[in-house]
mmCIF file of C-alpha atoms in Angstrom:
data_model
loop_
_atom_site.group_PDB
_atom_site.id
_atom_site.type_symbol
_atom_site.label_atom_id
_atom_site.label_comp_id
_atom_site.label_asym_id
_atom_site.label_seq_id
_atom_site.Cartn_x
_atom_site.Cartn_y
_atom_site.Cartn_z
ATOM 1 C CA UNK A 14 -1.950 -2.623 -12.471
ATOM 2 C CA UNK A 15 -5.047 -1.256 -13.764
ATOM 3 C CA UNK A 16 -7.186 -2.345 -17.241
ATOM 4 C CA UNK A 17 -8.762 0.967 -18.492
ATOM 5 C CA UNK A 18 -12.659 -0.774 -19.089
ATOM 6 C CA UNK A 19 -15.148 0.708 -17.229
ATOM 7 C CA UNK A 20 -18.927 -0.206 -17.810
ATOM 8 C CA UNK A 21 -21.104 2.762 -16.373
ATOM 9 C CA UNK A 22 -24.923 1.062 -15.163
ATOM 10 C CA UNK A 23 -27.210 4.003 -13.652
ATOM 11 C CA UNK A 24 -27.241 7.087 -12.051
ATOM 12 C CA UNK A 25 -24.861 6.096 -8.948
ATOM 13 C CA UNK A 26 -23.083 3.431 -11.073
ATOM 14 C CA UNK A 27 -21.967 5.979 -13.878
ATOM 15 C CA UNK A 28 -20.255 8.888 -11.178
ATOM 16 C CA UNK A 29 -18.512 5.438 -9.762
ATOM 17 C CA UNK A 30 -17.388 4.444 -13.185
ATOM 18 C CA UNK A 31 -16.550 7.795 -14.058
ATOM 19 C CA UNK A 32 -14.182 7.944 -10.745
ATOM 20 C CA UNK A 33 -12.836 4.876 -11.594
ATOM 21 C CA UNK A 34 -11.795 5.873 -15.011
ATOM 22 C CA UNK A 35 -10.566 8.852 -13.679
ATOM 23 C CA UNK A 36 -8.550 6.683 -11.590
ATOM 24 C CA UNK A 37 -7.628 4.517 -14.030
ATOM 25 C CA UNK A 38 -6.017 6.972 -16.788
ATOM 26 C CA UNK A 39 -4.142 8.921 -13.595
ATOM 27 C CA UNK A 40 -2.734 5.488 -13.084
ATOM 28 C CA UNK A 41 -1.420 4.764 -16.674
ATOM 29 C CA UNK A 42 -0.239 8.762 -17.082
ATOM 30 C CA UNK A 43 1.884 8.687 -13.505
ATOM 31 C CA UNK A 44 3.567 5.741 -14.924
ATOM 32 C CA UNK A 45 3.720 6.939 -18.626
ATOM 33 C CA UNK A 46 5.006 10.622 -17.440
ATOM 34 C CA UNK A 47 5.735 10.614 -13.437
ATOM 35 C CA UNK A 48 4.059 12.872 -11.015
ATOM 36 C CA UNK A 49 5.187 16.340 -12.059
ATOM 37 C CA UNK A 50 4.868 15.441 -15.931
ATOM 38 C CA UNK A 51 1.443 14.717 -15.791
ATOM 39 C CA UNK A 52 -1.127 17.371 -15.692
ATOM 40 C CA UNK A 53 -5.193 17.499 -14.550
ATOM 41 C CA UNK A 54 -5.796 18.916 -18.212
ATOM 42 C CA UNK A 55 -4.224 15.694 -19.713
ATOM 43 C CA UNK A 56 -5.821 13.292 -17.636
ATOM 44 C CA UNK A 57 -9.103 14.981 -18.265
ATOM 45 C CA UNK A 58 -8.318 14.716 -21.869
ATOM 46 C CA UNK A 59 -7.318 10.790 -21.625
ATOM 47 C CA UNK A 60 -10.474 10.215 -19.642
ATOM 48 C CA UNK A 61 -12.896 11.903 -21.610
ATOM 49 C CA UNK A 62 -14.090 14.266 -19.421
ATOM 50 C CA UNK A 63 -13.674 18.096 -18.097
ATOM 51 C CA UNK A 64 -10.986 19.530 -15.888
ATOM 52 C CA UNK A 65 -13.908 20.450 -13.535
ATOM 53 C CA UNK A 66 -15.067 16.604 -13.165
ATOM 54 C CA UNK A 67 -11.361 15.328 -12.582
ATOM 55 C CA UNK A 68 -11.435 18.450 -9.595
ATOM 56 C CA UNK A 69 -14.509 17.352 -8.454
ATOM 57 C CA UNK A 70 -12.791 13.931 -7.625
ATOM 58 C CA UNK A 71 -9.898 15.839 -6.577
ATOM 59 C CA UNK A 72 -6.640 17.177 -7.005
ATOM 60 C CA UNK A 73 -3.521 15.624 -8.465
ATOM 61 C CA UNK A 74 -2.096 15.012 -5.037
ATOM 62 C CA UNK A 75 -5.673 13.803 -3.782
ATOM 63 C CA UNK A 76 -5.563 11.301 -7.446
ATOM 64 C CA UNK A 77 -2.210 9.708 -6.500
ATOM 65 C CA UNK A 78 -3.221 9.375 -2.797
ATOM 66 C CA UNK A 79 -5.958 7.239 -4.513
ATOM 67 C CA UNK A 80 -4.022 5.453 -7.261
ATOM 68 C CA UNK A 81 -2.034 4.290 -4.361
ATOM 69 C CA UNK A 82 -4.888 3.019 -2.116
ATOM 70 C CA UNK A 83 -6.408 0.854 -5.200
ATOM 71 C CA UNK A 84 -2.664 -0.797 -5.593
ATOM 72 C CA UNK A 85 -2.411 -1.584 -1.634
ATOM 73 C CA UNK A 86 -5.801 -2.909 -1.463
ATOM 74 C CA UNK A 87 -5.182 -4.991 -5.022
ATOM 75 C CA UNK A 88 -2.356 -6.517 -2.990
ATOM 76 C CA UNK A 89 -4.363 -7.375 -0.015
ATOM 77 C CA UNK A 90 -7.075 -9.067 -2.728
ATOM 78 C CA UNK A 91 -4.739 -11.143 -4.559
ATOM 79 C CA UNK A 92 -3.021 -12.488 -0.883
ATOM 80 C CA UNK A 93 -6.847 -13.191 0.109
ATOM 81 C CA UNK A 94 -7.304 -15.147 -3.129
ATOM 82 C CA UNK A 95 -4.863 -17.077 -2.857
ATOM 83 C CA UNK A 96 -4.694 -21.284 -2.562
ATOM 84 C CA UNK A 97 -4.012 -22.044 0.975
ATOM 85 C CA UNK A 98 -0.141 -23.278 1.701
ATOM 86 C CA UNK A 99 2.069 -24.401 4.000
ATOM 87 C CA UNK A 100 2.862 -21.316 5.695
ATOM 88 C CA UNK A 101 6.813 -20.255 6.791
ATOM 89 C CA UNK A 102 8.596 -22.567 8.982
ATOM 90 C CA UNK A 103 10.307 -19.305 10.358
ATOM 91 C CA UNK A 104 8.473 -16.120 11.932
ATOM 92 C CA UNK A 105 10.717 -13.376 10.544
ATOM 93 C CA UNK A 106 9.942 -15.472 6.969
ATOM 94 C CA UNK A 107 6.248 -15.081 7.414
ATOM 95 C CA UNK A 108 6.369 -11.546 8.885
ATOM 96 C CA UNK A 109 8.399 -10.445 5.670
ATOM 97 C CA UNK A 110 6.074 -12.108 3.407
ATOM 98 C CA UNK A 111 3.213 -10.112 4.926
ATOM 99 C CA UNK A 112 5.077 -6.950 3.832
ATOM 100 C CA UNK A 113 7.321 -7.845 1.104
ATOM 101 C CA UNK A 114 4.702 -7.464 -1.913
ATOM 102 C CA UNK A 115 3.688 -3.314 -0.327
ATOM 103 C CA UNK A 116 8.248 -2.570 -0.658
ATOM 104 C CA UNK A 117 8.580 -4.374 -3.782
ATOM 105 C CA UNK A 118 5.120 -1.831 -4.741
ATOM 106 C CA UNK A 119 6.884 0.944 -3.717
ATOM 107 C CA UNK A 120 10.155 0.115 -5.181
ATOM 108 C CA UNK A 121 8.763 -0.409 -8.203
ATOM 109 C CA UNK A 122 7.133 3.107 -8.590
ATOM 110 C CA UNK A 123 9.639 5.100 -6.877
ATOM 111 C CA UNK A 124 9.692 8.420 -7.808
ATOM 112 C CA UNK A 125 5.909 8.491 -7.703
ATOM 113 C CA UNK A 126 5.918 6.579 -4.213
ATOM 114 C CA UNK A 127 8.380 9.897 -3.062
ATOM 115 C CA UNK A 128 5.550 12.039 -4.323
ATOM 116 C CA UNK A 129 2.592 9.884 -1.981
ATOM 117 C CA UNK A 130 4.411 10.309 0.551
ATOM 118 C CA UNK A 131 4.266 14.122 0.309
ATOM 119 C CA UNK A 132 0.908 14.091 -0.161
ATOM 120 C CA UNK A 133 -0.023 12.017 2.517
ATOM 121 C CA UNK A 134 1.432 14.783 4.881
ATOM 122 C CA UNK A 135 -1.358 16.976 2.887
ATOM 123 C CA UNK A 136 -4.207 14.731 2.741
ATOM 124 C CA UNK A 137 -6.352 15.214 5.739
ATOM 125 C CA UNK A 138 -9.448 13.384 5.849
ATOM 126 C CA UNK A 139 -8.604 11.501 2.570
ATOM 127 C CA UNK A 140 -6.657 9.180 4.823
ATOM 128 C CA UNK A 141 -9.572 7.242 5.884
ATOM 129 C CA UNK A 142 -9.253 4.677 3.178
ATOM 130 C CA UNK A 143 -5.425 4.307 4.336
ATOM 131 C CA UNK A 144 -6.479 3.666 8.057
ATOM 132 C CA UNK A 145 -8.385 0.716 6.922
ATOM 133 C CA UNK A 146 -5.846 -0.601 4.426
ATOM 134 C CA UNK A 147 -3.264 -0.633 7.432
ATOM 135 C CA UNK A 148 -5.563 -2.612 9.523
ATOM 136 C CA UNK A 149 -6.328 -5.106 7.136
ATOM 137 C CA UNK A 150 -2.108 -5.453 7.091
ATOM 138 C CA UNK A 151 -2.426 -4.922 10.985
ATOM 139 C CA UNK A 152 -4.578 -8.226 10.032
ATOM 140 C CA UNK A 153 -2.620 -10.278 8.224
ATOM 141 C CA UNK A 154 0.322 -9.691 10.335
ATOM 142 C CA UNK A 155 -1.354 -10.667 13.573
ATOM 143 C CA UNK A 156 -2.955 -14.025 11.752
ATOM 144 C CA UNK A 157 0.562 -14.497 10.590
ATOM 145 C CA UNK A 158 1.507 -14.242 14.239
ATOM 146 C CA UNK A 159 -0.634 -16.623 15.683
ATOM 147 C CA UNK A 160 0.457 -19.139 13.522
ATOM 148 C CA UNK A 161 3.393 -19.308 15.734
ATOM 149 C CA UNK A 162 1.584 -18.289 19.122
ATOM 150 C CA UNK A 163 -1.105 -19.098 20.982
ATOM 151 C CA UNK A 164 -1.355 -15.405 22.500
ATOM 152 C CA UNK A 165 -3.325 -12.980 21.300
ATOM 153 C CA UNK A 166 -2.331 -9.903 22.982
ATOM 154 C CA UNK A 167 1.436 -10.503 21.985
ATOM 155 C CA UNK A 168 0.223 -11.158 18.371
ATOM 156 C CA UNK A 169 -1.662 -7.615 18.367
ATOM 157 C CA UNK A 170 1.943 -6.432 19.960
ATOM 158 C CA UNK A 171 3.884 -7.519 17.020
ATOM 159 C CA UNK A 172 0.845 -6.435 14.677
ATOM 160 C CA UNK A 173 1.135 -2.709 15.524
ATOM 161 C CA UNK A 174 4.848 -2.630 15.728
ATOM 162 C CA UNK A 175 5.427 -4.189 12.107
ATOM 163 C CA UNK A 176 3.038 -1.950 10.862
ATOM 164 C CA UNK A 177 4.820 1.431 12.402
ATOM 165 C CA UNK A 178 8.237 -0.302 11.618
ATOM 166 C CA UNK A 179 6.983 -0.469 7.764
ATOM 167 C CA UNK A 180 5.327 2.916 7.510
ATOM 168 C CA UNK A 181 9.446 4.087 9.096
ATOM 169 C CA UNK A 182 11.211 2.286 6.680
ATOM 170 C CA UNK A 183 9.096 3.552 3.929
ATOM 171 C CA UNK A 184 9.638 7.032 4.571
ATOM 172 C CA UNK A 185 13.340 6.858 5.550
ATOM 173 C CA UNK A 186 13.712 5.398 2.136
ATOM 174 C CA UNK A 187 11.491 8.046 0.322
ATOM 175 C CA UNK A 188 13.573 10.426 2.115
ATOM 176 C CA UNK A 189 16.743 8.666 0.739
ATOM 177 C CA UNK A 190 17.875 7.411 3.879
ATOM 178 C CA UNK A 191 19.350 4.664 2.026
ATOM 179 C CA UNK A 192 18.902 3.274 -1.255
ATOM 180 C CA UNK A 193 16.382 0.491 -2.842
ATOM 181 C CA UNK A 194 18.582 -2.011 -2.181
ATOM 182 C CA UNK A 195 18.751 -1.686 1.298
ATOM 183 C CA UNK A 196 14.648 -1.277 1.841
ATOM 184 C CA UNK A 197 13.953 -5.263 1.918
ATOM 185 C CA UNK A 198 17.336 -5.599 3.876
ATOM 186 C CA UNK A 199 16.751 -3.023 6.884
ATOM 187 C CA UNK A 200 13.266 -4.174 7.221
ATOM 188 C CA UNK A 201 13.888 -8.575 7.213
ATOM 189 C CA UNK A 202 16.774 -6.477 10.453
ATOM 190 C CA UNK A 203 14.254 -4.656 12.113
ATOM 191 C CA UNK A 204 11.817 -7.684 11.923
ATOM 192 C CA UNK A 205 14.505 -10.077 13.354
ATOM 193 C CA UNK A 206 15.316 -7.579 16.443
ATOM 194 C CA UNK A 207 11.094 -7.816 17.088
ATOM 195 C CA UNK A 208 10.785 -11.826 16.430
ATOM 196 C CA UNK A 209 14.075 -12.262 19.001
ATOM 197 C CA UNK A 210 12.277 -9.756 21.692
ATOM 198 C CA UNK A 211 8.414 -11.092 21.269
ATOM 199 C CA UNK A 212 9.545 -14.781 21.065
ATOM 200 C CA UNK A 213 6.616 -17.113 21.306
ATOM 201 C CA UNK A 214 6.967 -19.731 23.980
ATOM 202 C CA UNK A 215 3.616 -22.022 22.326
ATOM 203 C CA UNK A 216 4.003 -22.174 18.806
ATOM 204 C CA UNK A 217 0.810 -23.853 16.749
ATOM 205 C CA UNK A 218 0.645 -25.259 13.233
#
């Protein structure tokens, strides 16, 4: 997801760029070699830099945490970005296209999404970032919402629920609950049961 080209420009700029490149090879090594094959030494190495900078940024756990963060929020960009369309005739539709690009994600990097979720048990502080990457889904799932309602208390309602009902299903999965195939299944269910229970009476176009 990530191009390895970082152009350093002052004092500030170049520990920024330097983070980000730090970033950047973790990225490409997780994929390359998964979470336990890749090493602080070797991403030090790829990066050009010492053991002690890639520590000063933080640990392995604390780099994936982050690697993780920069995918979610590259999501949220590209959704932003894109050309305005005809949105879903059908609520569950447009609820599950609010989450379906973060499973397919996750899917798609599973044995390192198994190892985030691990660390997020360990990461403190360093959740910040995640806090505001869920409410900027929070977001998208309550303007999705009001698409179909005129009422803005249910649509926070439904907001916060998907949201918990995602970070569930994620877990139970990484936990092997059930298998990949199931993840996009169990959550359109669990969205249904919501839609049926929280059904708008004014819907708006």
């Amino acid at each position: 997801m990530f191009s390895e080209q970082v152009q350093p420009q002052g004092r500030a700029a170049q520990r920024e760029a330097t983070r980000r490149q730090v970033l950047l090879v973790a990225a490409r090594l997780f994929g390359e070699h998964g979470f336990e094959g890749t090493s602080i030494r070797q991403i030090a190495t790829d990066a050009g830099v010492s053991v002690g900078t890639v520590m000063a940024i933080g640990d392995k756990k604390h780099l994936l945490v982050e690697v993780f963060s920069d995918w979610i929020a590259e999501i949220h960009q590209k959704a932003a970005e894109l050309p305005p369309v005809a949105p879903p005739d059908d609520l569950t539709d447009a609820l599950c296209a609010v989450v379906g690009p973060f499973l397919d994600m996750f899917l798609d990097n599973g044995e390192l999404a198994r190892h985030y979720g691990a660390a997020l048990i360990h990461a403190g502080d360093r959740t910040r970032t995640l806090n505001l990457l869920g409410d900027r889904l929070c977001a998208e799932a309550r303007a999705a919402m009001l698409r179909f309602s005129t009422d803005a208390e249910q649509a926070d309602a439904v907001a916060d629920l998907l949201y918990h009902l995602y970070l569930g299903h994620l877990f139970a999965w990484a936990i092997g609950r059930f298998g990949d195939d199931e993840l996009h299944r169990r959550m359109r269910g669990s969205i249904e049961f919501v839609v049926t229970v929280h059904r708008p009476e004014t819907t708006v176009r």
